[in-house]
CSV table of C-alpha atoms in Angstrom, one decimal:
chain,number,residue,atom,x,y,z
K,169,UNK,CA,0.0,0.0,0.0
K,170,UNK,CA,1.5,3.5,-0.9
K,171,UNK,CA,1.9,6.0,1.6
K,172,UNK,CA,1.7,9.6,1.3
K,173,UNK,CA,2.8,12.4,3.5
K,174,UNK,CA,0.1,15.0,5.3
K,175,UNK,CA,1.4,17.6,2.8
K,176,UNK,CA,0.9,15.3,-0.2
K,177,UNK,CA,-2.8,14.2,0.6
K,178,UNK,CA,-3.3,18.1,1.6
K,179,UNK,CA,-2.7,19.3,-1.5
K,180,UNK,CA,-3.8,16.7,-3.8
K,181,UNK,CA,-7.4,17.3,-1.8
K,182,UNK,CA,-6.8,20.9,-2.6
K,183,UNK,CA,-6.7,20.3,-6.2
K,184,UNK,CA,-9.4,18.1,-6.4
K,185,UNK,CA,-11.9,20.4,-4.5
K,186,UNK,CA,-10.5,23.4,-5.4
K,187,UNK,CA,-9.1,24.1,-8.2
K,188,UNK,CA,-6.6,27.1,-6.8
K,189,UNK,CA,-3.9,24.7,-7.4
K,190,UNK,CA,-3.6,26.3,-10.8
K,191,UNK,CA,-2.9,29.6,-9.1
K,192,UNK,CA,-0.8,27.8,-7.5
K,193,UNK,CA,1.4,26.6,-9.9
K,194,UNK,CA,1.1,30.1,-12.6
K,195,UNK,CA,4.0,30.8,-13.8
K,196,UNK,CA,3.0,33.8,-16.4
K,197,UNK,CA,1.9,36.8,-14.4
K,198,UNK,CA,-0.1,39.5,-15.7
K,199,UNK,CA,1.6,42.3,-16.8
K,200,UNK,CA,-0.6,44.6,-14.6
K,201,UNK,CA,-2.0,45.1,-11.4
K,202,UNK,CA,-4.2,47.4,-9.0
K,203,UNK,CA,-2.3,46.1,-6.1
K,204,UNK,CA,0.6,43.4,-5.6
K,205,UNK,CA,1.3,41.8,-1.9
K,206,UNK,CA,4.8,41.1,-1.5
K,207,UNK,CA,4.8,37.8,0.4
K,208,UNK,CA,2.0,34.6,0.4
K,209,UNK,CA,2.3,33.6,4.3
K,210,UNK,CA,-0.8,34.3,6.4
K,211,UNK,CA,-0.8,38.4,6.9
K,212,UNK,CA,-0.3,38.8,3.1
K,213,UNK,CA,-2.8,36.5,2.1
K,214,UNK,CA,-5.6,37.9,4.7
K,215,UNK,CA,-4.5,41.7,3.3
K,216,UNK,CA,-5.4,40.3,-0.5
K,217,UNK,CA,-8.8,38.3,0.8
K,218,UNK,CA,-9.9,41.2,2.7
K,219,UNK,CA,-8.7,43.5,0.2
K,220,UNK,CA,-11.4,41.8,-2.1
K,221,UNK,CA,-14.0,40.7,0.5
K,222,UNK,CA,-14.2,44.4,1.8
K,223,UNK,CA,-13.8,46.2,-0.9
K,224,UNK,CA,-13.9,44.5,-4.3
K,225,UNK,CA,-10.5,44.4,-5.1
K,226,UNK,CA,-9.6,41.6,-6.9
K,227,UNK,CA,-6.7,42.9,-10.1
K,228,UNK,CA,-4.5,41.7,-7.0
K,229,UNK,CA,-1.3,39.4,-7.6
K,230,UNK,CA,0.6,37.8,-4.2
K,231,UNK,CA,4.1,36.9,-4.9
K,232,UNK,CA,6.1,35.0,-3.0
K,233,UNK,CA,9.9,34.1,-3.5
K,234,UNK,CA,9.2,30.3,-1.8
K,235,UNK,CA,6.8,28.4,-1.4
K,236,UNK,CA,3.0,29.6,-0.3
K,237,UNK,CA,2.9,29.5,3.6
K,238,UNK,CA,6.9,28.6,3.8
K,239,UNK,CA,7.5,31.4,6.6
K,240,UNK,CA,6.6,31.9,9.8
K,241,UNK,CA,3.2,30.7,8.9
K,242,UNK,CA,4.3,27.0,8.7
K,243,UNK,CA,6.7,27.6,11.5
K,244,UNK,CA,5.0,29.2,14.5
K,245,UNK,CA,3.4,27.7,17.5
K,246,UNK,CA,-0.1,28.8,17.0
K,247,UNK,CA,-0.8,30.3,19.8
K,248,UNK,CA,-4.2,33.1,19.6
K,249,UNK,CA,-4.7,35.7,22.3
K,250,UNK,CA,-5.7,39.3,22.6
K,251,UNK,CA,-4.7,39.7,26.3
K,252,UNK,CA,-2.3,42.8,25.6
K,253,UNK,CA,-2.2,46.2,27.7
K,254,UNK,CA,-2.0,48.9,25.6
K,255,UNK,CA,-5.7,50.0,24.2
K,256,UNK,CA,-3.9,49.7,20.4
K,257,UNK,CA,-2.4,46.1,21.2
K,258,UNK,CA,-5.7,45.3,22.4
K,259,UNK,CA,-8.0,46.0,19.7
K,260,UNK,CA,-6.0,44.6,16.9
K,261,UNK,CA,-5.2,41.5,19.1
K,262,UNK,CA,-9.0,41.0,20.0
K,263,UNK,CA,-10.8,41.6,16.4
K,264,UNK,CA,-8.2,38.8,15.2
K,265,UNK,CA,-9.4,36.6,17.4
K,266,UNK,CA,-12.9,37.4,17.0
K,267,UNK,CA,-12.2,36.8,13.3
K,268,UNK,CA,-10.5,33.5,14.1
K,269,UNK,CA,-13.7,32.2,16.0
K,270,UNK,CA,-15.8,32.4,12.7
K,271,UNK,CA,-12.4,31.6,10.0
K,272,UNK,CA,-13.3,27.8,9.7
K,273,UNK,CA,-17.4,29.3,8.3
K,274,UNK,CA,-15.9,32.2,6.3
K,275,UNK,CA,-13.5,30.5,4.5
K,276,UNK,CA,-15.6,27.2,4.1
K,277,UNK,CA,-12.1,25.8,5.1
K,278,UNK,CA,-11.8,24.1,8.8
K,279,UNK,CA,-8.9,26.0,10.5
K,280,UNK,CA,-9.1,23.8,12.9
K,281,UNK,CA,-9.5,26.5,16.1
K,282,UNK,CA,-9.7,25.8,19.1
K,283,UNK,CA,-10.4,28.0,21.9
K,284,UNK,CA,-9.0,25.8,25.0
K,285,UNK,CA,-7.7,28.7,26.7
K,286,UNK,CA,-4.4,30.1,27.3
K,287,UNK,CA,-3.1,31.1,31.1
K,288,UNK,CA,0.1,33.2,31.4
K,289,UNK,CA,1.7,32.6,34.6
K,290,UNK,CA,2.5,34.9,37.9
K,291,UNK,CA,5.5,33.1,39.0
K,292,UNK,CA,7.1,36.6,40.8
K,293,UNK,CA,5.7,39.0,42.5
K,294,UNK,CA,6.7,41.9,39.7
K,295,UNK,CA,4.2,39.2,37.2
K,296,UNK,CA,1.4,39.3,39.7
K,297,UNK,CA,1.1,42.7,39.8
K,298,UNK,CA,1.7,43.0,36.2
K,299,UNK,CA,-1.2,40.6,35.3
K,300,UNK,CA,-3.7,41.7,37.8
K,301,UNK,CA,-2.7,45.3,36.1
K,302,UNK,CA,-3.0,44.0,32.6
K,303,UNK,CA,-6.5,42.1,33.2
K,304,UNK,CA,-7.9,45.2,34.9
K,305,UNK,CA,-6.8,47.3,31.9
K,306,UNK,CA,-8.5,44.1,29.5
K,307,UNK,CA,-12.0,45.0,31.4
K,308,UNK,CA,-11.7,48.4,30.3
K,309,UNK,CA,-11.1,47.6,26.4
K,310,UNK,CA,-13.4,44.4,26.2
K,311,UNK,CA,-11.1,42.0,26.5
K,312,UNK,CA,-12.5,39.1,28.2
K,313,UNK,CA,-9.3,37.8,31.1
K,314,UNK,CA,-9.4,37.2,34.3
K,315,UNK,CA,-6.7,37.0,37.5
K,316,UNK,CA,-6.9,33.4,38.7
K,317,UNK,CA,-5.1,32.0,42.2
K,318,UNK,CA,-2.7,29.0,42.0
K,319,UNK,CA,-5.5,26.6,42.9
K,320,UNK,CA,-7.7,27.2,39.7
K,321,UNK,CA,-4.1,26.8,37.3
K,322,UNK,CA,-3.5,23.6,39.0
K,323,UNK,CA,-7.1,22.8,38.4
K,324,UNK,CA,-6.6,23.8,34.4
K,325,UNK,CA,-3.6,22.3,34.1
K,326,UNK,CA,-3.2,19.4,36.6
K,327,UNK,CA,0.5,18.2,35.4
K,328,UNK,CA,1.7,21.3,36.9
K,329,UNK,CA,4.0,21.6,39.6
K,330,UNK,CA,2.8,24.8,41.5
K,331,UNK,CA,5.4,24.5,44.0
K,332,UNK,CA,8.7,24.8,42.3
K,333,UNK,CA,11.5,25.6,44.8
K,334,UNK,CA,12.5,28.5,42.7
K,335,UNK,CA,9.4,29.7,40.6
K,336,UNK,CA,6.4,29.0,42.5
K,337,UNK,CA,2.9,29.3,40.8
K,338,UNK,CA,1.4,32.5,42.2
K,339,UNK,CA,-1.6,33.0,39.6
K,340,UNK,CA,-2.1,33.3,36.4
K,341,UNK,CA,-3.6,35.7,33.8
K,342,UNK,CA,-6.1,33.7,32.3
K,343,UNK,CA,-8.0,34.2,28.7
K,344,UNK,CA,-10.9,31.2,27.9
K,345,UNK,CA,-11.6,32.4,24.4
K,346,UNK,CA,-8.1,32.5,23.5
K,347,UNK,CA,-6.5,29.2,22.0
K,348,UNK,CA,-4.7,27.4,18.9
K,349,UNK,CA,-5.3,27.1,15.2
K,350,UNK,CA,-3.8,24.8,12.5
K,351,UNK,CA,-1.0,27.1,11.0
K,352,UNK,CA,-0.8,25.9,7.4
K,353,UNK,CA,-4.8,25.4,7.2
K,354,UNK,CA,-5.0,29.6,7.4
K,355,UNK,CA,-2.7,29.7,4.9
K,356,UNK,CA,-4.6,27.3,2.6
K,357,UNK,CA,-8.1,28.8,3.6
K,358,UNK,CA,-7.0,31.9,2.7
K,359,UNK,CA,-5.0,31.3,-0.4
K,360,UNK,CA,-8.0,29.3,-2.1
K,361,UNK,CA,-10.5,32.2,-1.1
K,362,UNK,CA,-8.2,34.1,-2.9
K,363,UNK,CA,-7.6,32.4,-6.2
K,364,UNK,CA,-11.5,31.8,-5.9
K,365,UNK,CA,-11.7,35.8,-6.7
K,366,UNK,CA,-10.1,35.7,-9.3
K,367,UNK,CA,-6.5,36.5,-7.3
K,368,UNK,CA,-2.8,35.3,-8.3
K,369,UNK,CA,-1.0,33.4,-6.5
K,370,UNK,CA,2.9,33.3,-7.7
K,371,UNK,CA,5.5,30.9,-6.3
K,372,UNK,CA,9.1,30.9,-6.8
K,373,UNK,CA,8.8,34.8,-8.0
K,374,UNK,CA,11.3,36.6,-5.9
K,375,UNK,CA,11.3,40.6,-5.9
K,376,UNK,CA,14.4,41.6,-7.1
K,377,UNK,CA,13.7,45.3,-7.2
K,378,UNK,CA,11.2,48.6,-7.0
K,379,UNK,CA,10.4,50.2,-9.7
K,380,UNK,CA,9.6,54.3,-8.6
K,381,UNK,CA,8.2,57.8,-11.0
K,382,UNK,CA,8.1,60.9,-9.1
K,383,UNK,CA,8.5,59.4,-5.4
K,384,UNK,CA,5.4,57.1,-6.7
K,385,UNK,CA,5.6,53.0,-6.8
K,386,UNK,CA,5.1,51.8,-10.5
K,387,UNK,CA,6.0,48.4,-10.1
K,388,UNK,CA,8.3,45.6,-9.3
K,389,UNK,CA,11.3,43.9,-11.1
K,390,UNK,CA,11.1,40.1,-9.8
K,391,UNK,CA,12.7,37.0,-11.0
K,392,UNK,CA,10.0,36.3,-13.5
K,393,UNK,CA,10.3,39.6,-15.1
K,394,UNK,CA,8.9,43.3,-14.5
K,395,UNK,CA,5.2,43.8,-13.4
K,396,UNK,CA,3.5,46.4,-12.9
K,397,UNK,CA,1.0,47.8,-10.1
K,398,UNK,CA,-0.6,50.6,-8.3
K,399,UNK,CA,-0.3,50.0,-4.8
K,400,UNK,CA,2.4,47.3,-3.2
K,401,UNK,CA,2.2,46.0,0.2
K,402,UNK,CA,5.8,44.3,1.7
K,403,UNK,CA,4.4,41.5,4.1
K,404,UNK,CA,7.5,39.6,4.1
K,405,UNK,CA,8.1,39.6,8.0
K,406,UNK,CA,12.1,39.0,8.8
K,407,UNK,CA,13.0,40.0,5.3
K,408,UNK,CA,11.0,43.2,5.5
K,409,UNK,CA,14.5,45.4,6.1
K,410,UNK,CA,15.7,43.7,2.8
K,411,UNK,CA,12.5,45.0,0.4
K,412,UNK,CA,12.2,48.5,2.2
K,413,UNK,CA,16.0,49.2,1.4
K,414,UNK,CA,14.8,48.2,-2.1
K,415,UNK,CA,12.4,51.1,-2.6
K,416,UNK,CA,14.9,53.1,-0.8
K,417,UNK,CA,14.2,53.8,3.1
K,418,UNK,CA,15.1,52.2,6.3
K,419,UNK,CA,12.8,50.5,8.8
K,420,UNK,CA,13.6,50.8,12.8
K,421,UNK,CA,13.6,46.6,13.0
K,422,UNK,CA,16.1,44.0,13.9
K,423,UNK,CA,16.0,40.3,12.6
K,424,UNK,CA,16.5,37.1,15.0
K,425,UNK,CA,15.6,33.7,14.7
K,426,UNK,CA,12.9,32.3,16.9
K,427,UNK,CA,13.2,28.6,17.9
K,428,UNK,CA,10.8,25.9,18.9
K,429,UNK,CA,10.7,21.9,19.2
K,430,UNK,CA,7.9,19.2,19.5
K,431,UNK,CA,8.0,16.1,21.8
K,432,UNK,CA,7.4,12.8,20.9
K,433,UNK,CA,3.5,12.1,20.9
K,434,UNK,CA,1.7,10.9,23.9
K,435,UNK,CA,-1.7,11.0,25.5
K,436,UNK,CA,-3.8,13.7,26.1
K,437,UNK,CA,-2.8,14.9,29.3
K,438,UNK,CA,-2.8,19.0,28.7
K,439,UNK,CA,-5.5,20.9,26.9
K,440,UNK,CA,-4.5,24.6,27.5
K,441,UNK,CA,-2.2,26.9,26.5
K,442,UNK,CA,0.7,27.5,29.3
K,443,UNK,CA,3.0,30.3,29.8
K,444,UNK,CA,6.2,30.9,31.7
K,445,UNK,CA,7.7,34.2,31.1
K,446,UNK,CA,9.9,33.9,34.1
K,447,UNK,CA,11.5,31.2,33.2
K,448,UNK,CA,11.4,31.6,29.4
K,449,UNK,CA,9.3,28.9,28.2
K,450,UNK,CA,5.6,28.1,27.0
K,451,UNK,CA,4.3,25.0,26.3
K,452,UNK,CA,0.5,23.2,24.6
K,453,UNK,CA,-0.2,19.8,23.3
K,454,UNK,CA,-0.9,19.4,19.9
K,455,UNK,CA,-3.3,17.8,18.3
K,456,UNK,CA,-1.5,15.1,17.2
K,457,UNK,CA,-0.4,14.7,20.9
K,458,UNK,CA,3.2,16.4,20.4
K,459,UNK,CA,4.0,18.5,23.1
K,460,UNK,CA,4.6,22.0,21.5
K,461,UNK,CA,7.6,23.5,23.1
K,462,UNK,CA,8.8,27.5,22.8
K,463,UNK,CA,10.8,30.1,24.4
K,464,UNK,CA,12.6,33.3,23.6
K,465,UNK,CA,14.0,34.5,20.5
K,466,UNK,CA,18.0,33.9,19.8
K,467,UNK,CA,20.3,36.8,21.4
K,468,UNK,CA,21.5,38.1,18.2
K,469,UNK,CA,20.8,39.4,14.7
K,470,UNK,CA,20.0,36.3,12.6
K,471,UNK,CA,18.3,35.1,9.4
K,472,UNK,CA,18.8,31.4,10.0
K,473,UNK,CA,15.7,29.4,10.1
K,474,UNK,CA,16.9,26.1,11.9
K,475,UNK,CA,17.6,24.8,15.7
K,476,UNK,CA,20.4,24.7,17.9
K,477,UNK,CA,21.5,22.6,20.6
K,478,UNK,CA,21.8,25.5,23.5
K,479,UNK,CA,18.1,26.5,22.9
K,480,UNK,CA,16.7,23.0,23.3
K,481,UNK,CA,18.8,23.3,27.0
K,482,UNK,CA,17.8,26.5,28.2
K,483,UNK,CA,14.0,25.8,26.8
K,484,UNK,CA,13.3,22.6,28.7
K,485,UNK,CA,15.8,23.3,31.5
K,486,UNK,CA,13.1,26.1,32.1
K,487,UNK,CA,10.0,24.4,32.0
K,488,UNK,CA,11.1,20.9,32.9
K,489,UNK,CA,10.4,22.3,37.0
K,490,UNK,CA,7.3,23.2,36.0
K,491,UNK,CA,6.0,20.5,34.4
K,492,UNK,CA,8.3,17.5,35.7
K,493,UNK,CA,6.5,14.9,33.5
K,494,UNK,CA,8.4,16.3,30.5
K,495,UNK,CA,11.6,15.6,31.6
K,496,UNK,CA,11.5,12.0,30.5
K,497,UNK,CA,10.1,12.8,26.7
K,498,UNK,CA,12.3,12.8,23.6
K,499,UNK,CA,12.7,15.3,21.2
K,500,UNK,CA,10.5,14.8,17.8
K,501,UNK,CA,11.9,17.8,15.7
K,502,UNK,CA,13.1,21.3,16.1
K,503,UNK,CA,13.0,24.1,13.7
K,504,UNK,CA,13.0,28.0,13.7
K,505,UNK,CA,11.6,31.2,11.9
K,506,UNK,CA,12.8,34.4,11.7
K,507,UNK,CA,10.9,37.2,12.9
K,508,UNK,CA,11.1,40.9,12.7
K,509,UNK,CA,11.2,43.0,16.4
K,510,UNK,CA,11.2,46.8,16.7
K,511,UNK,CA,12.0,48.8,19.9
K,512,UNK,CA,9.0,49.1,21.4
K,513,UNK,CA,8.1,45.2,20.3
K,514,UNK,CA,4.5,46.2,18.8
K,515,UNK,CA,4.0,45.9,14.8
K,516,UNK,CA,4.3,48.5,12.2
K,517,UNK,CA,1.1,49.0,9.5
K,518,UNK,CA,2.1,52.2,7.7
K,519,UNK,CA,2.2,54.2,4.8
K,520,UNK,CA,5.8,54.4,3.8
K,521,UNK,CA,7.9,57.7,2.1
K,522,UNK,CA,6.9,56.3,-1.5
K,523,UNK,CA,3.6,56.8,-2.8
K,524,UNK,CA,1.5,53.6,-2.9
K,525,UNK,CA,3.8,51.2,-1.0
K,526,UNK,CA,2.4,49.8,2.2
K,527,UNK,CA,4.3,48.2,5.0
K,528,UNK,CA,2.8,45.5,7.2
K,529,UNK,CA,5.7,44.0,9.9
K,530,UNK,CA,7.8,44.0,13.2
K,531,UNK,CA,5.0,41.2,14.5
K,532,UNK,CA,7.8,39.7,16.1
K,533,UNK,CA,6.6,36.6,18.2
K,534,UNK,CA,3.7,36.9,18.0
K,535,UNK,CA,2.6,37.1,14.4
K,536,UNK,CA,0.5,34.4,14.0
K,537,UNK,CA,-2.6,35.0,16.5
K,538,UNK,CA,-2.6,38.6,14.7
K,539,UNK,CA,-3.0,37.2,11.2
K,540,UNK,CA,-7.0,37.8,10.6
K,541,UNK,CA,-6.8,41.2,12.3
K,542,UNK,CA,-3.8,42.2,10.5
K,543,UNK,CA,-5.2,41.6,7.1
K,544,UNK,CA,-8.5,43.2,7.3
K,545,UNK,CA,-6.4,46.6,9.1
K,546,UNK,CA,-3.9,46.4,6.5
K,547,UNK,CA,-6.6,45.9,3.5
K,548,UNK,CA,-8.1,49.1,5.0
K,549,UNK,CA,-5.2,51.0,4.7
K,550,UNK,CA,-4.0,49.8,1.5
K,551,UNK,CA,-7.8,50.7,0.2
K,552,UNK,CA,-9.0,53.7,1.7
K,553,UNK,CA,-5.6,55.2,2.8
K,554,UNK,CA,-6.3,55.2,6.7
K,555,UNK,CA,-7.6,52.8,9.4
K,556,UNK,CA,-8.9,53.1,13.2
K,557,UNK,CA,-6.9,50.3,13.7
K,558,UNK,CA,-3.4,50.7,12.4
K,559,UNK,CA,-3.3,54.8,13.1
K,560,UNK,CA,-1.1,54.1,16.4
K,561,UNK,CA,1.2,51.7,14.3
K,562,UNK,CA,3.1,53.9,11.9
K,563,UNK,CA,6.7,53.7,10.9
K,564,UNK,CA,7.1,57.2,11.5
K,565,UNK,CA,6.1,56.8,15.4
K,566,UNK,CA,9.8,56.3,16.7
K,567,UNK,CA,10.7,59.2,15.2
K,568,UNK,CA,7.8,60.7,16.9
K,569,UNK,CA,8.2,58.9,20.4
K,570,UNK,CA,5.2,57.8,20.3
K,571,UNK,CA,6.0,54.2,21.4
K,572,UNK,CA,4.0,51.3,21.9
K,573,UNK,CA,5.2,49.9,24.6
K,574,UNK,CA,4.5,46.0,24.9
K,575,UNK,CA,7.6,44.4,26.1
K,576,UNK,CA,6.5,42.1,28.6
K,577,UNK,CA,3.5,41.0,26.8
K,578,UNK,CA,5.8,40.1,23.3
K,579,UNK,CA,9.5,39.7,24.7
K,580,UNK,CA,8.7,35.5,25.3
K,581,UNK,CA,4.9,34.9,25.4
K,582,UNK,CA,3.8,34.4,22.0
């Protein structure tokens, strides 16, 4: 009997359902466009759905130098929250995952979400305060979290040990509706929406150039040839630095790689969301019954997208005290991504100093939950020139000082 991989039977379903293979695999783009997305991972693709969901533009082409989903999309730990403190954080956080609660119907694509909850631990007194600070401000901006003692985490997550001798449990912030979604089934969903409008989806089309008039964006020189377009969003994440010295400015970003590793599978035994910002770790079980493993990002400028051997030691030295059980699984695979961080660790949706070229990036680790909310801001934008939702995130605020400041909610907990 012949076996086929997950990917294989994924995409030969695609094809036979679909039909957006054929996007898929174009290899003649148009000549012209109203709008071209640099980048087909999962905030470029919701920019071009919701670009022609919310406002009928379809003349849209996606390009993407790899392969669609490739990124951080495919590489991420799919963790979905909105439990930030700033009133900006919040809102952008929280309509994503409002928009991920309904994905699965929109898209007529299961997503696979799953809203089991995700608890961020108080394991010092500096968190506690921090958290009961951060749910209060939540109440205020509609955000539904909630402080809980060390009893009711042990009660979520009985393999928990809650008295570590040198990180005790103290509480945890705690957000029911947030959860996990399969990572390269948003990709998919989205991507067939897309060719279903009429959209094109180009692999293996790296942007080699911008083409400018007058300060104005005419096109793109890419590896397939010269197209050209109105409006161009760069969605491209850790390479974003690369494409905006392209058109010829500068964005305030640093690259680093982001690692993470799965366990071997086992039994159910964990069925929320856990994490450990003191001790630089976070942890879920998939659905496959691998144990999903994370912590911070790499401590220096990177572009490399695979693991290393310190990481997988500092990781599960941190979280094998508080879960004990783990200290006897092996190691299934490890991989990394590399993500895009700014000062104040909070994203950057912006016009940019050339005329018709967007900017959506600096998500840094935590790009994935924001993916829903992130497209329909940036379709806004890219459409009507302004959006409630990205004013606070322009390029130009550093200059400004008008910072952003989430650093404690984005520095480890994804």
């Amino acid at each position: 009997m012949r076996r086929y991989s997950a990917f294989a039977i994924a995409k030969e379903a695609m094809r036979n359902h679909t039909g957006w293979d054929r996007a898929w695999a174009k290899s003649a783009p148009k000549k012209k466009y109203d709008v071209i997305i640099v980048g087909a991972g999962g905030h470029g693709l919701a920019t071009a759905y919701y670009l022609g969901k919310n406002f009928g533009i379809t003349n849209v082409a996606i390009l993407e130098k790899g392969w669609l989903g490739g990124g951080n999309t495919g590489r991420n730990t799919t963790i979905i929250r909105s439990n930030y403190l700033q009133d900006p954080s919040a809102a952008i956080y929280e309509k994503s995952r409002s928009l991920y609660e309904t994905m699965s119907q929109d898209l007529n694509y299961n997503v696979m979400f799953s809203p089991r909850g995700v608890i961020m631990l108080a394991q010092t007194q500096h968190e506690v305060r921090g958290y009961k600070r951060t749910a209060h401000a939540n109440a205020l901006q509609g955000v539904q979290t909630e402080w809980i003692g060390p009893e009711r985490v042990k009660e979520l997550c009985p393999i928990m040990n809650i008295d570590g001798p040198r990180y005790p449990v103290l509480g945890g912030l705690w957000q029911a509706r947030g959860g996990t979604a399969r990572h390269d089934a948003v990709a998919w969903g989205y991507a067939r929406a897309c060719s279903d409008m009429g959209m094109d989806i180009i692999q293996k089309c790296e942007v080699t150039g911008v083409r400018q008039e007058n300060g104005k964006v005419i096109g793109v020189d890419t590896s397939q040839g010269p197209i050209d377009c109105d409006k161009l969003g760069m969605v491209v994440a850790g390479h974003s630095g690369v494409l905006a010295q392209m058109a010829g400015f500068r964005l305030p970003i640093e690259s680093v790689a982001l690692q993470a590793l799965v366990s071997e599978p086992i039994k159910p035994c964990m069925d929320v969301v856990v994490m450990a910002n003191t001790v630089h770790g976070y942890m879920s079980q998939s659905d496959k019954g691998e144990m999903v493993i994370g912590g911070g990002t790499d401590g220096y400028n990177n572009y490399t997208q695979r693991g290393s051997f310190h990481h997988i030691e500092e990781t599960v030295r941190a979280l094998v005290e508080t879960f004990p059980m783990i200290s006897r699984l092996k190691m299934l695979r490890q991989w990394g991504g590399i993500v895009d961080v700014t000062g104040d660790r909070s994203p950057i949706l912006s016009k940019t100093p050339v005329e018709g070229v967007f900017v959506n990036c600096g998500w840094g680790t935590g790009g994935f939950k924001a993916i829903p909310g992130s497209g329909w801001a940036m379709a806004e934008l890219m459409a009507k020139g302004q959006s409630p939702l990205t004013e606070e995130f322009s390029m130009f605020r550093f200059r400004e000082g008008k910072f952003i400041d989430e650093s404690v909610a984005a520095g480890v907990a994804h």
